[in-house]
Amino acid sequence: MNIVVLIKQVPGTDNVKMDPKTGTMIRTGKDNIINPLDENALEEALRLKRSLKNVTVTVVSMGPESAMKAIKEAIAMGADGGILLSGRAFAGSDTIATARVLSSAIRKLWPVDLILCGERATDGETGQTGAMVAAMLDIPVQTYVQKLEVGDGIITVERLVEGGFERVQVKIPALVTVVKGINQPGFPTLAGKLRAKEVQVPVWGPEDVGLVPDEIGLKGSPTRVVKIFSPKLSRDTIMYRHDNTGRAISELINFLGAREIIV
Amino acid sequence: MDVKEYRGVMVLGEQRNGTIHRVTFELLNRGRSLADKLGVELSCAILGDRVDDLGEVILRGADKVYHVCSQDLATFLPGPYTRALVQLIQEEKPEIIIAAATTTGRTVMPLVAARLGTGLTADCTYLDIDPEERILLQTRPAIGGNIMATIKTPFTRPQMATVRPRSTRPAPRDESRTGEITVKNYGDMLVSLTERFLEFMADPSQEVNIQDADIIVSGGKGLKNREGFKLVEELARVLGAGVGATRDAVELGWISYSHQIGLSGKTVSPKLYIAVGISGKVQHLAGMQTSETIVAINKDPDAQIFQVADFGIVGDAFEVVPELIDALKKLRTGA
Ligand SMILES: Cc1cc2nc3c(=O)[nH]c(=O)nc-3n(C[C@H](O)[C@H](O)[C@H](O)COP(=O)(O)OP(=O)(O)OC[C@H]3O[C@@H](n4cnc5c(N)ncnc54)[C@H](O)[C@@H]3O)c2cc1C
Ligand SMILES: Nc1ncnc2c1ncn2[C@@H]1O[C@H](COP(=O)(O)O)[C@@H](O)[C@H]1O
């Protein structure tokens, strides 16, 4: 069974500092991480590798050269190999253009049985790349998956939806996007780290996946960002101190009453 | 693609078990104002088997309703839903299509966008029309919600966007409105050979779906332990509210992931969000800062959560919350 995991390198937002004047994030860049949900996708692939025979796990990432670190880390965690899609021509891709690049790369790796993605990335936060890749490959997709079982030519998934779970069965090849609850990601091992140093990770540019400049980057992207601005973060806050809890609570109840939230 | 061939605004309504879902009326509210700005018709697509009350969709603002009717659409499967919607779009050629950012909308819209090779902007908080270009302006939080970006889709059609449930009021009902209901039958094309819906299981711990809730009471690490977190659950019960949590509270096992709010959890914008023992890190704020009214209870006067709060109480949750529960109970019984 060939499994591809799509991983994206994102800013490690834990130490995000806010610029108090502009309200924007100050990025340092050097503390990039694997998108947390993609680690869950990878862990699910590794779980299958542990429980089934003949499973190969390949991670694929499109990004700047620094994304090589994410791929090596994935290998250190247990992936067999990886592909980095990198090149200036890819820059500025929106989700459609990104999905075009990723699906073209996956086609080159065919036959693939299962593609795993995170439900969304913490930077773009669109949560649409996975489904778009599936559409371009013309294979079934299941989103918001919190449980996955592989059967004979099929997979059965549990999807987290409004008010409960859905169980759905799809034929493979299929693409699945996972939510955090699916598993607990593991850590790189020492042996893995050593292997990661050895493994050659090919870097593919547009021509390697058979794409022309018009299909990728900004040119290949149907959407355009026209404006970026800072929202007003602070509201006009009414503050109460703990030395007078009773008063604070009656004021709060009046306040909520005046806003017609509680009656 | 000739963009001029596309005309009209379409919203993707939702039904659950044959009943029109309230989010449909929210979409109609957004759609109506866009259609009026453009001077075009507003249509609503409803995919499902038997659906009650399609007339209500007209009263809430649609000029046309397209009911794609098939037993293969009774429950959500990505394949049939995508094929139905792509077919409908190719027949009716709307210039704009808006769906809800529900698990259904967020799955089917990217599939449709990829099939049609057009752009899609997820989780828009604000939609408007550029009067000169007659183009859709899609505004959404970017980079974890600290920056807003306005996005457009200049060269391809339809222009596609999802908006978060509860981010607008449902369109008001107007008994005098008239419109046209068309049933579309796409036959075998909708049969799925690769997907099979097995079952839906309601999750009792999700009884109040937090994304649908008018009020959310949310707890963080400040509640100390699972026992402490119960205070939040009790306050929610008294208010008839949903329960939310920070990632830390979820990771400590005090409540399930489906309650996590923030960047790697759910995005909510209820009428009232009460944050108890939550520091207000950007990742948490990203999931709740568009709430209409925010109340924060935290013992640290400098906690960042107060920056987004409308009403802040600096105090110990273990003192403030029980008193608040008592006061609310008294209010209920009229004591
Ligand atoms: C990629 C990424 C994604 C993330 N996604 C999310 C996400 O989706 N959702 C999310 O919530 N977080 C997310 N985080 C984590 C986030 O950065 C914070 O760590 C988290 O939100 C903090 O949770 P907290 O407020 O419960 O805990 P803390 O930051 O520890 O805050 C606890 C607060 O409780 C107060 N307190 C303590 N005792 C009391 C008391 N007795 N009474 C009243 N107040 C008290 C303290 O003053 C403090 O402000 C993410 C992080 C990363 C890196
Ligand atoms: N540049 C990329 N390289 C590899 N995988 C990606 C990339 N962008 C998105 N993905 C995958 O698609 C998922 C959703 O991303 P997004 O649509 O950006 O929220 C991620 O969790 C990844 O699995």
mmCIF file of C-alpha atoms in Angstrom, chain A residues 11 13-16 18 22-25 27 36-37 94-96 100 119-129 131-136 138-144 156-171 179-181 184 221-231 233-243 245-246 248-249 251-253 255-256 259-263, chain B residues 16 76-78 102-104 106-107 110-111 113-115 117-123 137 139-140 142-156 193-203 206 209 211 215 239 247 251 257-258 260 263-265 267 271-272 282-283 285 289-295 301 304 306-316 319-320 323-324 327-328 331-332:
data_model
loop_
_atom_site.group_PDB
_atom_site.id
_atom_site.type_symbol
_atom_site.label_atom_id
_atom_site.label_comp_id
_atom_site.label_asym_id
_atom_site.label_seq_id
_atom_site.Cartn_x
_atom_site.Cartn_y
_atom_site.Cartn_z
ATOM 1 C CA PRO A 11 5.317 29.382 11.137
ATOM 2 C CA THR A 13 3.037 30.313 16.092
ATOM 3 C CA ASP A 14 3.600 29.431 19.728
ATOM 4 C CA ASN A 15 5.966 32.332 20.300
ATOM 5 C CA VAL A 16 4.062 34.763 18.174
ATOM 6 C CA MET A 18 2.103 40.974 18.279
ATOM 7 C CA THR A 22 -0.055 47.568 13.843
ATOM 8 C CA GLY A 23 -1.723 44.586 15.506
ATOM 9 C CA THR A 24 0.163 42.264 13.184
ATOM 10 C CA MET A 25 2.171 39.173 13.898
ATOM 11 C CA ARG A 27 7.366 36.470 12.425
ATOM 12 C CA PRO A 36 0.242 20.360 13.477
ATOM 13 C CA LEU A 37 -2.667 18.568 11.758
ATOM 14 C CA ASP A 94 -3.379 30.111 -4.078
ATOM 15 C CA THR A 95 -5.091 26.881 -3.063
ATOM 16 C CA ILE A 96 -6.122 25.956 -6.625
ATOM 17 C CA ARG A 100 -2.567 21.598 -9.127
ATOM 18 C CA GLU A 119 -7.923 19.269 7.700
ATOM 19 C CA ARG A 120 -6.419 22.737 7.545
ATOM 20 C CA ALA A 121 -3.117 24.514 7.809
ATOM 21 C CA THR A 122 -2.574 27.034 10.568
ATOM 22 C CA ASP A 123 -1.183 29.717 8.273
ATOM 23 C CA GLY A 124 -3.551 29.951 5.332
ATOM 24 C CA GLU A 125 -6.320 28.351 7.351
ATOM 25 C CA THR A 126 -8.386 27.604 4.282
ATOM 26 C CA GLY A 127 -8.834 23.872 4.697
ATOM 27 C CA GLN A 128 -9.510 23.442 1.019
ATOM 28 C CA THR A 129 -6.280 22.180 -0.516
ATOM 29 C CA ALA A 131 -10.386 18.379 -1.324
ATOM 30 C CA MET A 132 -9.064 20.257 -4.364
ATOM 31 C CA VAL A 133 -6.268 17.717 -4.799
ATOM 32 C CA ALA A 134 -8.843 14.916 -4.670
ATOM 33 C CA ALA A 135 -10.999 16.639 -7.296
ATOM 34 C CA MET A 136 -8.024 17.054 -9.607
ATOM 35 C CA ASP A 138 -10.737 12.412 -9.593
ATOM 36 C CA ILE A 139 -10.733 10.199 -6.513
ATOM 37 C CA PRO A 140 -13.166 10.102 -3.565
ATOM 38 C CA VAL A 141 -12.484 12.325 -0.572
ATOM 39 C CA GLN A 142 -13.518 12.269 3.057
ATOM 40 C CA THR A 143 -12.993 15.295 5.279
ATOM 41 C CA TYR A 144 -12.920 15.900 9.061
ATOM 42 C CA THR A 156 -14.187 3.168 6.475
ATOM 43 C CA VAL A 157 -13.994 6.528 8.152
ATOM 44 C CA GLU A 158 -15.678 8.348 10.955
ATOM 45 C CA ARG A 159 -16.249 12.034 10.143
ATOM 46 C CA LEU A 160 -16.705 14.666 12.774
ATOM 47 C CA VAL A 161 -19.747 16.715 11.703
ATOM 48 C CA GLU A 162 -22.209 19.116 13.294
ATOM 49 C CA GLY A 163 -23.896 17.336 16.190
ATOM 50 C CA GLY A 164 -22.149 13.992 15.887
ATOM 51 C CA PHE A 165 -20.240 11.570 13.672
ATOM 52 C CA GLU A 166 -20.874 10.055 10.282
ATOM 53 C CA ARG A 167 -19.563 6.710 9.186
ATOM 54 C CA VAL A 168 -18.788 6.512 5.494
ATOM 55 C CA GLN A 169 -17.097 3.932 3.306
ATOM 56 C CA VAL A 170 -15.085 4.816 0.227
ATOM 57 C CA LYS A 171 -13.114 2.843 -2.337
ATOM 58 C CA VAL A 179 -8.746 16.233 12.500
ATOM 59 C CA LYS A 180 -6.622 16.386 15.597
ATOM 60 C CA GLY A 181 -8.609 13.827 17.576
ATOM 61 C CA GLN A 184 -1.416 11.445 19.097
ATOM 62 C CA SER A 221 -4.194 31.407 -9.229
ATOM 63 C CA PRO A 222 -7.787 32.490 -9.770
ATOM 64 C CA THR A 223 -7.835 34.590 -6.582
ATOM 65 C CA ARG A 224 -6.018 37.840 -5.848
ATOM 66 C CA VAL A 225 -5.409 39.525 -2.517
ATOM 67 C CA VAL A 226 -6.377 43.145 -3.044
ATOM 68 C CA LYS A 227 -5.962 44.538 0.438
ATOM 69 C CA ILE A 228 -4.540 43.615 3.847
ATOM 70 C CA PHE A 229 -5.503 45.491 6.970
ATOM 71 C CA SER A 230 -5.513 45.135 10.741
ATOM 72 C CA PRO A 231 -8.825 44.586 12.440
ATOM 73 C CA LEU A 233 -8.400 44.029 18.202
ATOM 74 C CA SER A 234 -9.346 45.852 21.313
ATOM 75 C CA ARG A 235 -12.890 46.561 22.274
ATOM 76 C CA ASP A 236 -14.007 49.163 24.761
ATOM 77 C CA THR A 237 -13.791 46.996 27.809
ATOM 78 C CA ILE A 238 -15.720 47.559 30.998
ATOM 79 C CA MET A 239 -13.531 46.165 33.791
ATOM 80 C CA TYR A 240 -14.419 45.021 37.276
ATOM 81 C CA ARG A 241 -12.093 43.944 40.075
ATOM 82 C CA HIS A 242 -12.438 40.983 42.359
ATOM 83 C CA ASP A 243 -12.714 43.037 45.516
ATOM 84 C CA THR A 245 -17.585 40.341 43.039
ATOM 85 C CA GLY A 246 -21.256 40.882 43.884
ATOM 86 C CA ALA A 248 -19.389 43.013 39.208
ATOM 87 C CA ILE A 249 -21.962 40.284 38.739
ATOM 88 C CA GLU A 251 -23.368 44.959 36.585
ATOM 89 C CA LEU A 252 -22.673 42.072 34.233
ATOM 90 C CA ILE A 253 -26.282 40.933 34.385
ATOM 91 C CA PHE A 255 -25.031 44.748 30.824
ATOM 92 C CA LEU A 256 -26.211 41.483 29.246
ATOM 93 C CA ARG A 259 -27.756 44.017 25.085
ATOM 94 C CA GLU A 260 -30.843 41.757 25.088
ATOM 95 C CA ILE A 261 -28.679 38.667 25.515
ATOM 96 C CA ILE A 262 -30.361 37.510 28.685
ATOM 97 C CA VAL A 263 -33.835 38.479 29.742
ATOM 98 C CA ARG B 16 -31.113 18.297 7.454
ATOM 99 C CA PHE B 76 -24.112 14.200 2.263
ATOM 100 C CA LEU B 77 -21.629 12.438 0.046
ATOM 101 C CA PRO B 78 -18.953 14.560 -1.642
ATOM 102 C CA THR B 102 -20.206 23.939 7.597
ATOM 103 C CA THR B 103 -18.588 20.536 7.217
ATOM 104 C CA THR B 104 -20.746 20.135 4.102
ATOM 105 C CA ARG B 106 -16.365 23.398 3.373
ATOM 106 C CA THR B 107 -16.098 20.036 1.634
ATOM 107 C CA PRO B 110 -13.404 23.257 -2.898
ATOM 108 C CA LEU B 111 -14.397 20.212 -4.941
ATOM 109 C CA ALA B 113 -14.042 25.135 -7.423
ATOM 110 C CA ALA B 114 -11.385 22.650 -8.509
ATOM 111 C CA ARG B 115 -13.704 21.080 -11.095
ATOM 112 C CA GLY B 117 -11.029 25.905 -12.162
ATOM 113 C CA THR B 118 -12.290 28.952 -10.315
ATOM 114 C CA GLY B 119 -11.302 30.644 -7.047
ATOM 115 C CA LEU B 120 -12.744 30.032 -3.599
ATOM 116 C CA THR B 121 -12.291 32.021 -0.422
ATOM 117 C CA ALA B 122 -13.053 30.195 2.809
ATOM 118 C CA ASP B 123 -14.574 31.560 6.011
ATOM 119 C CA LEU B 137 -14.900 41.436 -2.473
ATOM 120 C CA THR B 139 -12.813 39.590 3.371
ATOM 121 C CA ARG B 140 -11.475 36.996 5.779
ATOM 122 C CA ALA B 142 -5.539 35.841 7.472
ATOM 123 C CA ILE B 143 -2.605 34.480 9.427
ATOM 124 C CA GLY B 144 -4.470 33.309 12.457
ATOM 125 C CA GLY B 145 -6.865 36.205 12.610
ATOM 126 C CA ASN B 146 -4.519 39.068 13.362
ATOM 127 C CA ILE B 147 -4.790 40.481 9.866
ATOM 128 C CA MET B 148 -7.754 40.766 7.531
ATOM 129 C CA ALA B 149 -7.347 40.207 3.811
ATOM 130 C CA THR B 150 -9.704 41.244 1.034
ATOM 131 C CA ILE B 151 -9.643 38.852 -1.887
ATOM 132 C CA LYS B 152 -11.230 38.866 -5.313
ATOM 133 C CA THR B 153 -11.627 36.445 -8.188
ATOM 134 C CA PRO B 154 -11.196 38.614 -11.271
ATOM 135 C CA PHE B 155 -10.969 36.310 -14.262
ATOM 136 C CA THR B 156 -12.962 33.176 -13.554
ATOM 137 C CA LEU B 193 -20.006 3.898 -7.071
ATOM 138 C CA THR B 194 -17.111 4.792 -4.805
ATOM 139 C CA GLU B 195 -18.763 6.157 -1.667
ATOM 140 C CA ARG B 196 -21.339 4.721 0.693
ATOM 141 C CA PHE B 197 -22.976 6.496 3.606
ATOM 142 C CA LEU B 198 -23.308 4.102 6.533
ATOM 143 C CA GLU B 199 -24.774 5.957 9.473
ATOM 144 C CA PHE B 200 -24.999 9.100 11.523
ATOM 145 C CA MET B 201 -24.393 8.882 15.237
ATOM 146 C CA ALA B 202 -25.449 11.786 17.385
ATOM 147 C CA ASP B 203 -22.811 12.727 19.943
ATOM 148 C CA GLN B 206 -22.142 17.728 21.429
ATOM 149 C CA ASN B 209 -23.516 22.188 18.720
ATOM 150 C CA GLN B 211 -21.044 26.485 16.213
ATOM 151 C CA ILE B 215 -24.133 31.571 23.820
ATOM 152 C CA LEU B 239 -27.532 29.773 30.313
ATOM 153 C CA ARG B 247 -6.459 23.696 23.407
ATOM 154 C CA GLU B 251 -5.146 18.383 25.869
ATOM 155 C CA TYR B 257 -11.649 17.982 20.939
ATOM 156 C CA SER B 258 -14.997 18.799 19.326
ATOM 157 C CA GLN B 260 -11.914 23.178 21.100
ATOM 158 C CA LEU B 263 -6.937 28.109 15.207
ATOM 159 C CA SER B 264 -6.760 24.330 15.349
ATOM 160 C CA GLY B 265 -10.299 23.931 16.634
ATOM 161 C CA THR B 267 -14.344 29.065 14.796
ATOM 162 C CA LYS B 271 -24.030 36.425 20.446
ATOM 163 C CA LEU B 272 -22.236 35.930 23.755
ATOM 164 C CA VAL B 282 -3.766 34.604 19.459
ATOM 165 C CA GLN B 283 -4.546 31.015 18.511
ATOM 166 C CA LEU B 285 -8.639 34.539 19.794
ATOM 167 C CA GLN B 289 -12.858 37.197 18.443
ATOM 168 C CA THR B 290 -15.729 37.901 16.066
ATOM 169 C CA SER B 291 -18.251 36.979 18.770
ATOM 170 C CA GLU B 292 -20.802 39.754 19.205
ATOM 171 C CA THR B 293 -20.248 40.207 22.923
ATOM 172 C CA ILE B 294 -17.293 38.840 24.863
ATOM 173 C CA VAL B 295 -17.134 38.516 28.639
ATOM 174 C CA PRO B 301 -5.616 41.891 35.027
ATOM 175 C CA GLN B 304 -4.746 39.426 26.717
ATOM 176 C CA PHE B 306 -9.389 41.413 28.254
ATOM 177 C CA GLN B 307 -8.257 43.231 25.113
ATOM 178 C CA VAL B 308 -11.031 41.630 23.119
ATOM 179 C CA ALA B 309 -13.595 41.596 25.923
ATOM 180 C CA ASP B 310 -16.561 43.934 26.182
ATOM 181 C CA PHE B 311 -16.905 43.152 29.849
ATOM 182 C CA GLY B 312 -14.090 41.899 32.037
ATOM 183 C CA ILE B 313 -14.112 40.662 35.596
ATOM 184 C CA VAL B 314 -10.720 40.424 37.245
ATOM 185 C CA GLY B 315 -11.187 37.710 39.792
ATOM 186 C CA ASP B 316 -10.898 34.089 40.802
ATOM 187 C CA GLU B 319 -15.449 32.716 43.395
ATOM 188 C CA VAL B 320 -16.957 34.583 40.474
ATOM 189 C CA GLU B 323 -21.867 33.595 42.331
ATOM 190 C CA LEU B 324 -22.786 34.236 38.727
ATOM 191 C CA ALA B 327 -27.476 35.178 40.388
ATOM 192 C CA LEU B 328 -28.661 33.736 37.079
ATOM 193 C CA LEU B 331 -33.116 35.699 37.865
ATOM 194 C CA ARG B 332 -34.769 32.661 36.287
#
